[in-house]
Coordinates of N, CA and C in Angstrom, one line a residue:
G1 N 0.8 -1.2 0.0 CA 0.0 0.0 0.0 C 0.8 1.3 0.0
V2 N 0.2 2.4 0.2 CA 0.9 3.7 0.2 C 0.5 4.4 1.5
V3 N 1.3 5.4 1.9 CA 1.0 6.2 3.0 C 0.7 7.6 2.5
G4 N -0.4 8.2 3.0 CA -0.8 9.5 2.5 C 0.0 10.6 3.2
V5 N -0.3 11.8 2.8 CA 0.3 13.0 3.4 C -0.2 13.2 4.8
T6 N -1.5 12.9 5.1 CA -2.0 13.1 6.4 C -2.7 11.8 6.9
P7 N -1.9 10.7 7.0 CA -2.5 9.4 7.4 C -3.2 9.5 8.8
G8 N -4.4 9.1 8.8 CA -5.2 9.0 10.0 C -5.6 10.3 10.7
T9 N -5.3 11.4 10.0 CA -5.6 12.7 10.7 C -6.8 13.4 10.2
V10 N -7.4 12.9 9.1 CA -8.6 13.6 8.5 C -9.6 12.5 8.2
S11 N -10.9 12.9 8.1 CA -11.9 12.0 7.7 C -12.2 12.2 6.2
L12 N -12.4 11.1 5.5 CA -12.7 11.2 4.0 C -14.1 10.9 3.7
Y13 N -14.7 11.6 2.7 CA -16.0 11.4 2.2 C -15.9 11.3 0.7
I14 N -16.2 10.1 0.2 CA -16.0 9.9 -1.3 C -17.3 9.9 -2.0
V15 N -17.3 10.6 -3.1 CA -18.5 10.6 -4.0 C -18.0 10.3 -5.5
K16 N -18.6 9.3 -6.1 CA -18.3 8.9 -7.4 C -18.9 9.9 -8.4
V17 N -18.1 10.5 -9.3 CA -18.7 11.4 -10.3 C -18.7 10.8 -11.7
Y18 N -17.7 10.1 -12.1 CA -17.7 9.5 -13.4 C -18.3 8.1 -13.4
G19 N -18.7 7.6 -14.6 CA -19.2 6.2 -14.7 C -18.0 5.3 -14.7
D20 N -18.3 4.0 -15.0 CA -17.2 3.0 -15.1 C -16.2 3.3 -16.1
G21 N -16.5 4.0 -17.2 CA -15.6 4.3 -18.3 C -14.7 5.5 -18.0
C22 N -15.1 6.3 -17.0 CA -14.4 7.5 -16.6 C -14.2 8.5 -17.8
G23 N -15.1 8.5 -18.8 CA -14.9 9.3 -20.0 C -15.4 10.7 -19.8
W24 N -16.6 10.9 -19.2 CA -17.2 12.2 -19.1 C -18.3 12.1 -18.0
T25 N -18.7 13.3 -17.7 CA -19.8 13.4 -16.7 C -20.6 14.7 -17.0
Y26 N -21.7 15.0 -16.3 CA -22.4 16.2 -16.4 C -22.0 17.2 -15.3
S27 N -22.1 18.5 -15.7 CA -21.9 19.6 -14.7 C -22.8 19.4 -13.5
S28 N -24.0 19.0 -13.7 CA -24.9 18.8 -12.6 C -24.5 17.7 -11.7
T29 N -23.9 16.7 -12.3 CA -23.4 15.6 -11.4 C -22.2 16.0 -10.6
L30 N -21.3 16.8 -11.1 CA -20.2 17.3 -10.4 C -20.6 18.2 -9.3
V31 N -21.5 19.2 -9.6 CA -22.0 20.1 -8.6 C -22.8 19.3 -7.5
D32 N -23.6 18.4 -7.9 CA -24.3 17.6 -6.9 C -23.3 16.9 -5.9
A33 N -22.2 16.3 -6.5 CA -21.2 15.7 -5.7 C -20.6 16.6 -4.7
A34 N -20.3 17.8 -5.2 CA -19.7 18.8 -4.3 C -20.6 19.2 -3.2
L35 N -21.9 19.4 -3.5 CA -22.8 19.8 -2.5 C -23.0 18.6 -1.5
R36 N -23.0 17.4 -1.9 CA -23.1 16.3 -1.0 C -21.9 16.3 0.0
C37 N -20.7 16.6 -0.6 CA -19.5 16.7 0.3 C -19.7 17.8 1.4
R38 N -20.2 18.9 0.9 CA -20.5 20.0 1.9 C -21.5 19.6 2.9
D39 N -22.6 18.9 2.5 CA -23.6 18.5 3.4 C -23.1 17.5 4.4
A40 N -22.1 16.7 4.0 CA -21.5 15.7 4.9 C -20.5 16.3 5.8
G41 N -20.2 17.6 5.7 CA -19.4 18.3 6.6 C -18.0 18.6 6.1
A42 N -17.7 18.4 4.8 CA -16.4 18.5 4.3 C -16.0 20.0 4.3
D43 N -14.8 20.3 4.7 CA -14.2 21.6 4.6 C -13.4 21.8 3.4
I44 N -12.9 20.7 2.8 CA -12.0 20.7 1.6 C -12.5 19.7 0.6
I45 N -12.6 20.1 -0.6 CA -13.1 19.1 -1.7 C -11.9 18.9 -2.7
N46 N -11.5 17.7 -2.9 CA -10.5 17.3 -3.9 C -11.2 16.9 -5.2
M47 N -10.8 17.4 -6.3 CA -11.4 17.0 -7.6 C -10.2 16.7 -8.6
S48 N -9.9 15.4 -8.6 CA -8.9 15.0 -9.6 C -9.6 14.7 -10.9
L49 N -10.0 15.7 -11.5 CA -10.7 15.7 -12.8 C -10.6 17.0 -13.5
A50 N -10.9 17.0 -14.8 CA -10.9 18.3 -15.5 C -11.7 18.2 -16.8
G51 N -12.4 19.3 -17.1 CA -13.2 19.4 -18.3 C -12.7 20.6 -19.2
Y52 N -13.1 20.6 -20.4 CA -12.6 21.6 -21.4 C -13.4 22.9 -21.3
Y53 N -14.6 22.9 -20.9 CA -15.5 24.0 -21.1 C -16.0 24.6 -19.8
P54 N -16.1 25.9 -19.7 CA -16.6 26.5 -18.5 C -18.1 26.4 -18.4
S55 N -18.7 26.6 -17.2 CA -20.1 26.5 -17.1 C -20.5 27.5 -16.0
S56 N -21.4 28.4 -16.3 CA -21.8 29.4 -15.3 C -22.5 28.7 -14.1
F57 N -23.1 27.6 -14.4 CA -23.8 26.8 -13.3 C -22.7 26.3 -12.4
E58 N -21.6 25.7 -12.9 CA -20.5 25.3 -12.1 C -19.9 26.4 -11.3
N59 N -19.6 27.5 -12.1 CA -18.8 28.6 -11.5 C -19.6 29.2 -10.3
N60 N -20.9 29.4 -10.5 CA -21.7 29.9 -9.4 C -21.8 29.0 -8.2
A61 N -21.8 27.6 -8.5 CA -21.9 26.7 -7.4 C -20.6 26.6 -6.6
F62 N -19.5 26.7 -7.3 CA -18.2 26.6 -6.5 C -17.9 28.0 -5.8
Q63 N -18.4 29.1 -6.4 CA -18.3 30.3 -5.7 C -19.1 30.4 -4.5
S64 N -20.3 29.8 -4.6 CA -21.2 29.7 -3.4 C -20.6 28.8 -2.3
L65 N -20.0 27.7 -2.7 CA -19.3 26.9 -1.7 C -18.2 27.6 -1.1
Y66 N -17.4 28.4 -1.9 CA -16.3 29.1 -1.3 C -16.8 30.2 -0.3
D67 N -17.9 30.8 -0.7 CA -18.5 31.8 0.2 C -19.0 31.2 1.5
Q68 N -19.3 29.9 1.5 CA -19.7 29.2 2.7 C -18.6 28.6 3.5
G69 N -17.3 28.8 3.0 CA -16.2 28.4 3.7 C -15.6 27.1 3.3
V70 N -16.0 26.6 2.1 CA -15.4 25.3 1.6 C -14.3 25.6 0.6
L71 N -13.2 24.9 0.8 CA -12.0 25.1 -0.1 C -12.0 24.0 -1.1
S72 N -12.2 24.4 -2.4 CA -12.2 23.4 -3.5 C -10.8 23.4 -4.2
I73 N -10.3 22.2 -4.5 CA -9.0 22.1 -5.2 C -9.1 21.1 -6.3
A74 N -8.6 21.5 -7.5 CA -8.8 20.6 -8.7 C -7.6 20.6 -9.6
A75 N -7.5 19.6 -10.4 CA -6.4 19.3 -11.3 C -6.4 20.4 -12.5
A76 N -5.2 20.9 -12.8 CA -5.1 21.9 -13.8 C -5.3 21.4 -15.2
G77 N -5.2 20.1 -15.4 CA -5.4 19.5 -16.7 C -4.1 18.9 -17.3
N78 N -4.3 17.9 -18.2 CA -3.2 17.1 -18.6 C -2.9 17.1 -20.1
N79 N -3.4 18.1 -20.8 CA -3.2 18.1 -22.3 C -2.1 19.1 -22.7
G80 N -1.4 19.6 -21.7 CA -0.3 20.6 -22.0 C -0.9 21.9 -22.5
G81 N -0.1 22.8 -23.0 CA -0.6 24.0 -23.5 C -1.1 25.0 -22.4
T82 N -1.8 26.0 -22.9 CA -2.2 27.1 -21.9 C -3.7 27.3 -21.8
S83 N -4.4 26.3 -22.4 CA -5.9 26.4 -22.3 C -6.3 26.2 -20.8
Y84 N -7.5 26.7 -20.5 CA -8.0 26.5 -19.1 C -8.8 25.2 -19.1
S85 N -8.7 24.6 -17.9 CA -9.5 23.4 -17.6 C -10.4 23.8 -16.4
Y86 N -11.5 23.0 -16.3 CA -12.5 23.3 -15.3 C -12.9 22.1 -14.6
P87 N -13.1 22.2 -13.3 CA -13.4 23.4 -12.5 C -12.2 24.1 -12.0
A88 N -10.9 23.6 -12.3 CA -9.7 24.2 -11.7 C -9.6 25.7 -12.0
S89 N -10.1 26.2 -13.1 CA -9.8 27.6 -13.5 C -10.9 28.6 -13.1
Y90 N -11.8 28.1 -12.3 CA -12.7 29.1 -11.6 C -11.9 29.8 -10.5
D91 N -12.2 31.0 -10.3 CA -11.4 31.8 -9.3 C -11.6 31.2 -7.9
S92 N -12.7 30.5 -7.6 CA -13.0 30.0 -6.3 C -12.3 28.6 -6.0
V93 N -11.6 28.1 -7.0 CA -11.0 26.8 -7.0 C -9.5 26.9 -7.1
I94 N -8.7 26.2 -6.3 CA -7.2 26.1 -6.4 C -6.9 25.2 -7.6
S95 N -6.1 25.7 -8.5 CA -5.7 24.9 -9.7 C -4.3 24.3 -9.4
V96 N -4.1 23.0 -9.6 CA -2.9 22.4 -9.3 C -2.1 21.8 -10.5
A97 N -0.9 22.2 -10.6 CA 0.0 21.7 -11.7 C 0.8 20.5 -11.2
A98 N 1.4 19.8 -12.1 CA 2.2 18.6 -11.8 C 3.7 18.8 -12.0
V99 N 4.5 18.4 -11.1 CA 6.0 18.4 -11.3 C 6.5 17.0 -11.2
D100 N 7.7 16.8 -11.7 CA 8.4 15.5 -11.6 C 9.3 15.5 -10.4
E101 N 10.1 14.4 -10.3 CA 11.0 14.3 -9.1 C 12.1 15.3 -9.0
N102 N 12.3 16.0 -10.1 CA 13.3 17.1 -10.1 C 12.7 18.5 -9.9
N103 N 11.4 18.5 -9.6 CA 10.6 19.7 -9.4 C 10.5 20.5 -10.7
V104 N 10.5 19.8 -11.8 CA 10.3 20.4 -13.1 C 8.9 20.2 -13.6
V105 N 8.2 21.2 -14.1 CA 6.8 21.0 -14.5 C 6.7 20.0 -15.5
A106 N 5.7 19.1 -15.4 CA 5.5 18.0 -16.4 C 5.0 18.6 -17.7
S107 N 5.4 17.9 -18.8 CA 5.1 18.4 -20.1 C 3.6 18.4 -20.4
F108 N 2.9 17.5 -19.7 CA 1.4 17.4 -19.9 C 0.6 18.4 -19.1
S109 N 1.3 19.1 -18.1 CA 0.6 20.0 -17.1 C 0.2 21.3 -17.8
R110 N -1.1 21.6 -17.7 CA -1.6 22.9 -18.3 C -0.9 24.1 -17.6
Q111 N -0.5 25.1 -18.4 CA 0.2 26.3 -17.9 C -0.6 27.5 -18.2
N112 N -1.2 28.2 -17.2 CA -2.0 29.4 -17.5 C -2.1 30.2 -16.2
D113 N -2.7 31.4 -16.3 CA -2.7 32.3 -15.1 C -3.6 31.9 -14.0
Q114 N -4.3 30.7 -14.1 CA -5.1 30.2 -13.0 C -4.4 29.2 -12.2
V115 N -3.3 28.7 -12.7 CA -2.5 27.7 -11.9 C -2.0 28.4 -10.6
E116 N -2.3 27.7 -9.5 CA -2.0 28.4 -8.2 C -0.9 27.7 -7.4
L117 N -0.8 26.3 -7.5 CA 0.2 25.6 -6.8 C 0.6 24.4 -7.6
A118 N 1.8 23.8 -7.3 CA 2.3 22.6 -8.0 C 2.6 21.6 -6.9
A119 N 2.5 20.3 -7.4 CA 2.7 19.2 -6.5 C 3.2 18.0 -7.3
P120 N 3.8 17.0 -6.6 CA 4.2 15.8 -7.4 C 3.1 15.1 -8.2
G121 N 3.4 14.9 -9.5 CA 2.4 14.3 -10.3 C 3.0 13.4 -11.4
V122 N 4.2 13.0 -11.3 CA 4.9 12.1 -12.2 C 5.4 10.9 -11.5
G123 N 5.1 9.7 -11.9 CA 5.6 8.5 -11.3 C 5.1 8.4 -9.8
V124 N 3.8 8.7 -9.6 CA 3.3 8.6 -8.2 C 2.7 7.2 -8.0
Y125 N 3.1 6.5 -7.0 CA 2.6 5.2 -6.7 C 1.3 5.3 -6.1
S126 N 0.3 4.7 -6.7 CA -1.1 4.9 -6.3 C -2.0 3.7 -6.4
T127 N -3.1 3.7 -5.7 CA -4.1 2.7 -5.8 C -4.6 2.6 -7.2
Y128 N -5.0 1.4 -7.6 CA -5.5 1.2 -9.0 C -6.7 0.1 -8.9
N129 N -7.1 -0.3 -10.1 CA -8.2 -1.2 -10.2 C -7.9 -2.6 -9.5
N130 N -8.9 -3.2 -9.0 CA -8.8 -4.6 -8.5 C -7.8 -4.7 -7.4
G131 N -7.7 -3.7 -6.6 CA -6.8 -3.7 -5.4 C -5.3 -3.6 -5.8
D132 N -5.0 -3.2 -7.0 CA -3.6 -3.2 -7.4 C -3.0 -1.8 -7.1
Y133 N -1.7 -1.7 -7.3 CA -1.0 -0.4 -7.1 C -0.1 -0.2 -8.3
V134 N -0.1 1.0 -8.9 CA 0.8 1.3 -10.1 C 1.3 2.7 -10.0
Y135 N 2.3 2.9 -10.8 CA 2.9 4.3 -10.9 C 2.1 5.1 -11.9
M136 N 1.6 6.3 -11.6 CA 0.7 7.0 -12.4 C 1.2 8.5 -12.6
N137 N 0.8 9.1 -13.7 CA 1.2 10.5 -14.0 C -0.1 11.3 -14.2
G138 N 0.0 12.6 -13.8 CA -1.1 13.4 -14.0 C -1.3 14.5 -13.0
T139 N -2.0 15.6 -13.4 CA -2.3 16.6 -12.4 C -3.3 16.1 -11.4
S140 N -4.0 15.0 -11.8 CA -4.9 14.3 -10.9 C -4.2 13.7 -9.7
M141 N -2.9 13.3 -10.0 CA -2.1 12.8 -8.9 C -1.5 13.9 -8.0
A142 N -1.3 15.0 -8.6 CA -0.8 16.2 -7.9 C -1.8 16.8 -6.9
T143 N -3.0 16.8 -7.4 CA -4.1 17.5 -6.6 C -4.2 17.0 -5.2
P144 N -4.3 15.7 -5.0 CA -4.5 15.3 -3.6 C -3.3 15.7 -2.6
H145 N -2.1 15.9 -3.2 CA -1.0 16.4 -2.3 C -1.4 17.8 -1.8
V146 N -1.9 18.6 -2.6 CA -2.3 20.0 -2.2 C -3.5 19.9 -1.2
T147 N -4.5 19.1 -1.5 CA -5.6 18.9 -0.7 C -5.2 18.4 0.7
A148 N -4.3 17.5 0.8 CA -3.8 16.9 2.1 C -3.0 18.0 2.8
A149 N -2.2 18.8 2.1 CA -1.4 19.9 2.7 C -2.4 20.9 3.4
A150 N -3.4 21.2 2.6 CA -4.4 22.1 3.2 C -5.1 21.6 4.4
A151 N -5.4 20.3 4.4 CA -6.0 19.6 5.6 C -5.1 19.6 6.7
L152 N -3.8 19.4 6.5 CA -2.8 19.4 7.5 C -2.7 20.7 8.2
L153 N -2.6 21.8 7.4 CA -2.5 23.1 7.9 C -3.8 23.5 8.7
W154 N -4.9 23.2 8.2 CA -6.2 23.6 8.8 C -6.3 22.8 10.1
S155 N -6.0 21.5 10.1 CA -6.1 20.8 11.4 C -5.2 21.2 12.5
A156 N -4.1 21.9 12.1 CA -3.2 22.4 13.1 C -3.7 23.7 13.8
D157 N -4.7 24.3 13.2 CA -5.3 25.5 13.8 C -6.7 25.6 13.2
L158 N -7.7 25.1 13.9 CA -9.1 25.0 13.4 C -9.7 26.4 13.4
T159 N -9.1 27.4 14.0 CA -9.7 28.7 14.0 C -9.5 29.5 12.7
Q160 N -8.6 28.9 11.8 CA -8.3 29.5 10.5 C -9.6 29.5 9.6
T161 N -9.7 30.4 8.8 CA -10.7 30.4 7.7 C -10.1 29.7 6.5
H162 N -10.9 29.3 5.5 CA -10.5 28.8 4.3 C -9.6 29.8 3.5
V163 N -9.9 31.0 3.6 CA -9.2 32.1 2.9 C -7.7 32.1 3.5
E164 N -7.6 32.0 4.8 CA -6.3 32.0 5.5 C -5.5 30.8 5.1
V165 N -6.1 29.7 5.1 CA -5.4 28.4 4.7 C -4.9 28.6 3.3
R166 N -5.7 29.1 2.4 CA -5.3 29.2 1.0 C -4.1 30.2 0.9
S167 N -4.2 31.3 1.6 CA -3.1 32.3 1.6 C -1.8 31.7 2.2
T168 N -2.0 30.9 3.2 CA -0.8 30.3 3.8 C -0.1 29.3 2.9
L169 N -0.9 28.5 2.1 CA -0.3 27.6 1.1 C 0.4 28.4 0.1
Q170 N -0.1 29.5 -0.3 CA 0.6 30.3 -1.3 C 1.9 30.9 -0.8
Q171 N 1.9 31.4 0.4 CA 3.1 32.0 1.0 C 4.2 31.0 1.3
M172 N 3.8 29.8 1.7 CA 4.8 28.8 2.0 C 5.3 28.0 0.9
A173 N 4.7 28.1 -0.3 CA 5.1 27.4 -1.5 C 6.6 27.7 -1.8
L174 N 7.3 26.6 -2.3 CA 8.6 26.8 -2.8 C 8.6 27.4 -4.2
D175 N 9.1 28.6 -4.3 CA 9.1 29.2 -5.6 C 9.9 28.5 -6.7
L176 N 9.3 28.1 -7.8 CA 10.0 27.4 -8.9 C 9.8 28.2 -10.2
G177 N 10.6 27.9 -11.1 CA 10.5 28.6 -12.4 C 10.9 30.1 -12.3
A178 N 10.1 31.0 -13.0 CA 10.4 32.4 -13.0 C 10.1 32.9 -11.5
P179 N 10.9 33.9 -11.1 CA 10.7 34.4 -9.7 C 9.3 34.9 -9.5
G180 N 8.7 34.6 -8.4 CA 7.3 35.0 -8.1 C 6.3 34.0 -8.8
R181 N 5.1 34.4 -8.8 CA 4.1 33.5 -9.4 C 4.2 33.5 -10.9
D182 N 4.1 32.3 -11.5 CA 4.1 32.1 -12.9 C 3.1 31.1 -13.4
D183 N 2.9 31.0 -14.7 CA 1.8 30.2 -15.2 C 2.1 28.7 -15.1
A184 N 3.4 28.3 -15.0 CA 3.7 26.9 -15.0 C 3.6 26.3 -13.6
Y185 N 4.0 27.0 -12.5 CA 4.1 26.5 -11.2 C 3.1 27.2 -10.2
G186 N 2.5 28.3 -10.7 CA 1.7 29.1 -9.8 C 2.6 29.8 -8.8
F187 N 2.3 29.7 -7.5 CA 3.1 30.2 -6.4 C 4.3 29.3 -6.1
G188 N 4.2 28.1 -6.6 CA 5.3 27.1 -6.4 C 4.9 25.8 -5.9
L189 N 5.9 25.0 -5.5 CA 5.7 23.7 -5.0 C 5.0 23.7 -3.6
V190 N 3.9 23.0 -3.4 CA 3.2 23.1 -2.1 C 4.1 22.5 -1.0
R191 N 4.1 23.2 0.2 CA 4.8 22.8 1.4 C 4.0 23.1 2.6
T192 N 4.3 22.4 3.6 CA 3.6 22.7 4.9 C 4.6 23.1 6.0
A193 N 5.8 23.3 5.6 CA 6.8 23.7 6.6 C 6.4 24.9 7.4
D194 N 6.5 24.8 8.7 CA 6.2 25.9 9.6 C 4.7 26.1 9.8
G195 N 3.9 25.3 9.1 CA 2.4 25.4 9.3 C 2.0 24.6 10.5
S196 N 2.6 23.5 10.8 CA 2.3 22.8 12.0 C 3.5 22.2 12.6
E197 N 4.5 23.2 12.8 CA 5.8 22.8 13.2 C 5.9 22.3 14.7
S198 N 6.7 21.3 14.9 CA 6.9 20.8 16.3 C 8.4 20.3 16.3
A199 N 8.9 20.0 17.5 CA 10.2 19.6 17.6 C 10.4 18.3 16.9
P200 N 11.5 18.2 16.1 CA 11.7 16.9 15.3 C 12.0 15.7 16.2
T201 N 11.5 14.6 15.7 CA 11.8 13.3 16.4 C 12.7 12.5 15.6
E202 N 13.8 12.1 16.1 CA 14.8 11.3 15.4 C 14.2 9.9 15.2
V203 N 14.5 9.3 14.0 CA 14.2 7.9 13.7 C 15.4 7.2 13.3
E204 N 15.4 5.9 13.6 CA 16.5 5.0 13.3 C 16.4 4.5 11.9
L205 N 17.4 4.6 11.0 CA 17.3 4.2 9.6 C 18.0 2.9 9.4
A206 N 17.3 2.1 8.6 CA 18.0 0.8 8.1 C 18.7 1.0 6.9
R207 N 18.3 2.0 6.1 CA 19.0 2.3 4.8 C 18.8 3.8 4.5
F208 N 19.9 4.4 3.9 CA 19.8 5.8 3.5 C 20.7 5.9 2.3
E209 N 20.2 6.3 1.1 CA 20.9 6.4 -0.1 C 20.6 7.8 -0.8
A210 N 21.6 8.4 -1.4 CA 21.4 9.6 -2.1 C 21.9 9.4 -3.5
F211 N 21.2 10.0 -4.5 CA 21.5 9.8 -5.9 C 21.5 11.2 -6.5
A212 N 22.7 11.6 -7.1 CA 22.9 12.9 -7.7 C 22.2 12.9 -9.1
A213 N 21.5 14.0 -9.4 CA 21.0 14.3 -10.7 C 21.6 15.6 -11.2
E214 N 21.2 16.0 -12.4 CA 21.8 17.2 -13.0 C 21.6 18.4 -12.1
A215 N 20.4 18.6 -11.6 CA 20.1 19.8 -10.8 C 19.5 19.5 -9.5
S216 N 19.6 18.3 -9.0 CA 19.0 17.9 -7.8 C 19.6 16.6 -7.2
V217 N 19.2 16.3 -6.0 CA 19.6 15.1 -5.3 C 18.4 14.3 -4.8
R218 N 18.3 13.1 -5.2 CA 17.1 12.2 -4.8 C 17.6 11.3 -3.6
V219 N 16.9 11.3 -2.5 CA 17.2 10.5 -1.4 C 16.2 9.4 -1.2
E220 N 16.6 8.2 -0.7 CA 15.7 7.2 -0.4 C 16.1 6.6 0.9
W221 N 15.2 6.2 1.8 CA 15.5 5.7 3.1 C 14.4 4.7 3.5
E222 N 14.8 3.8 4.5 CA 13.9 2.9 5.1 C 14.2 3.0 6.6
T223 N 13.1 3.0 7.4 CA 13.2 3.0 8.8 C 13.3 1.6 9.4
T224 N 13.9 1.4 10.5 CA 14.0 0.1 11.1 C 12.7 -0.4 11.6
S225 N 11.7 0.4 11.9 CA 10.4 0.0 12.3 C 9.4 1.0 11.7
E226 N 8.1 0.6 11.8 CA 7.0 1.4 11.3 C 6.9 2.7 12.0
V227 N 6.8 3.8 11.3 CA 6.8 5.1 11.8 C 5.5 5.8 11.4
Y228 N 4.7 6.2 12.4 CA 3.4 6.8 12.1 C 3.5 8.3 12.4
N229 N 3.6 9.1 11.4 CA 3.7 10.5 11.5 C 3.2 11.2 10.3
M230 N 3.2 12.5 10.3 CA 2.7 13.3 9.1 C 3.7 13.5 8.1
G231 N 4.9 13.0 8.2 CA 6.0 13.2 7.2 C 7.3 13.3 7.8
F232 N 8.3 13.5 6.9 CA 9.7 13.5 7.4 C 10.3 14.9 7.0
H233 N 11.3 15.3 7.8 CA 12.1 16.5 7.4 C 13.6 16.0 7.4
L234 N 14.3 16.5 6.5 CA 15.8 16.2 6.4 C 16.6 17.4 6.9
Y235 N 17.6 17.1 7.6 CA 18.5 18.2 8.2 C 19.9 17.9 7.8
R236 N 20.6 19.0 7.5 CA 22.0 18.9 7.2 C 22.9 19.5 8.3
A237 N 24.0 18.8 8.7 CA 24.8 19.2 9.7 C 26.3 18.7 9.4
K238 N 27.2 19.5 9.9 CA 28.6 19.2 9.7 C 29.1 18.1 10.7
S239 N 28.4 18.0 11.8 CA 28.8 16.9 12.8 C 27.5 16.5 13.4
L240 N 27.6 15.3 14.1 CA 26.4 14.8 14.8 C 25.8 15.7 15.8
D241 N 26.7 16.4 16.5 CA 26.2 17.3 17.6 C 26.2 18.8 17.2
G242 N 26.5 19.1 15.9 CA 26.6 20.4 15.5 C 25.2 21.0 15.1
P243 N 25.2 22.3 14.8 CA 23.9 22.9 14.4 C 23.3 22.3 13.1
R244 N 22.0 22.2 13.1 CA 21.3 21.6 11.9 C 20.6 22.7 11.1
T245 N 20.6 22.4 9.8 CA 19.8 23.3 8.9 C 18.8 22.4 8.1
R246 N 17.6 22.7 8.2 CA 16.6 21.8 7.6 C 16.6 22.1 6.1
L247 N 16.6 21.0 5.3 CA 16.6 21.1 3.8 C 15.2 21.4 3.3

């Protein structure tokens, strides 16, 4: 299996929007699903889906949800180019681009002025049909990373509004591409650093390997025992007892 960004820390409510073929659906079906999520108590709605055409019905529905305090997050689209995809490109929805392991925007990821954040979306190990697990690509894979980051930040301080959570995600994003916000990465790679910070807990490693790439370093590790937490931070130090700098 796989471990999520916020394992065991949030409740999930799942609504099926597409049929078995996953080819298309109606705007009314999507809006109904979003409203059902709201009625079930959802604060954040993840939509790993995209359509080609805008709909005033959809736009009004997601704006209404936003006005009610619901944060909607959707895939920017997978056909490359600069065209808008929906519902991601409505102002009330966070549009998510996909990057690879080198933090380079994926060739299939839509690039336009509605892209707000980027997240891993290439070679993501994920659940699949018939209980299987496969590596998958797409902005649909990137979107849940942002949704989970939003949930993690919000759960750290339940007094925050959805507007504040959205603003915090923008401010904490790792700037990529052109300085500042751009059409490929939006505000940058989603991060939750400092959003729910606590003293680091050391873990014992069974394996740690680093692999140099052209403009990055990929690290892999295994812990000696099962670790239940919200993620890992890496620190750099010149000695075991010296000052540490978080990467």
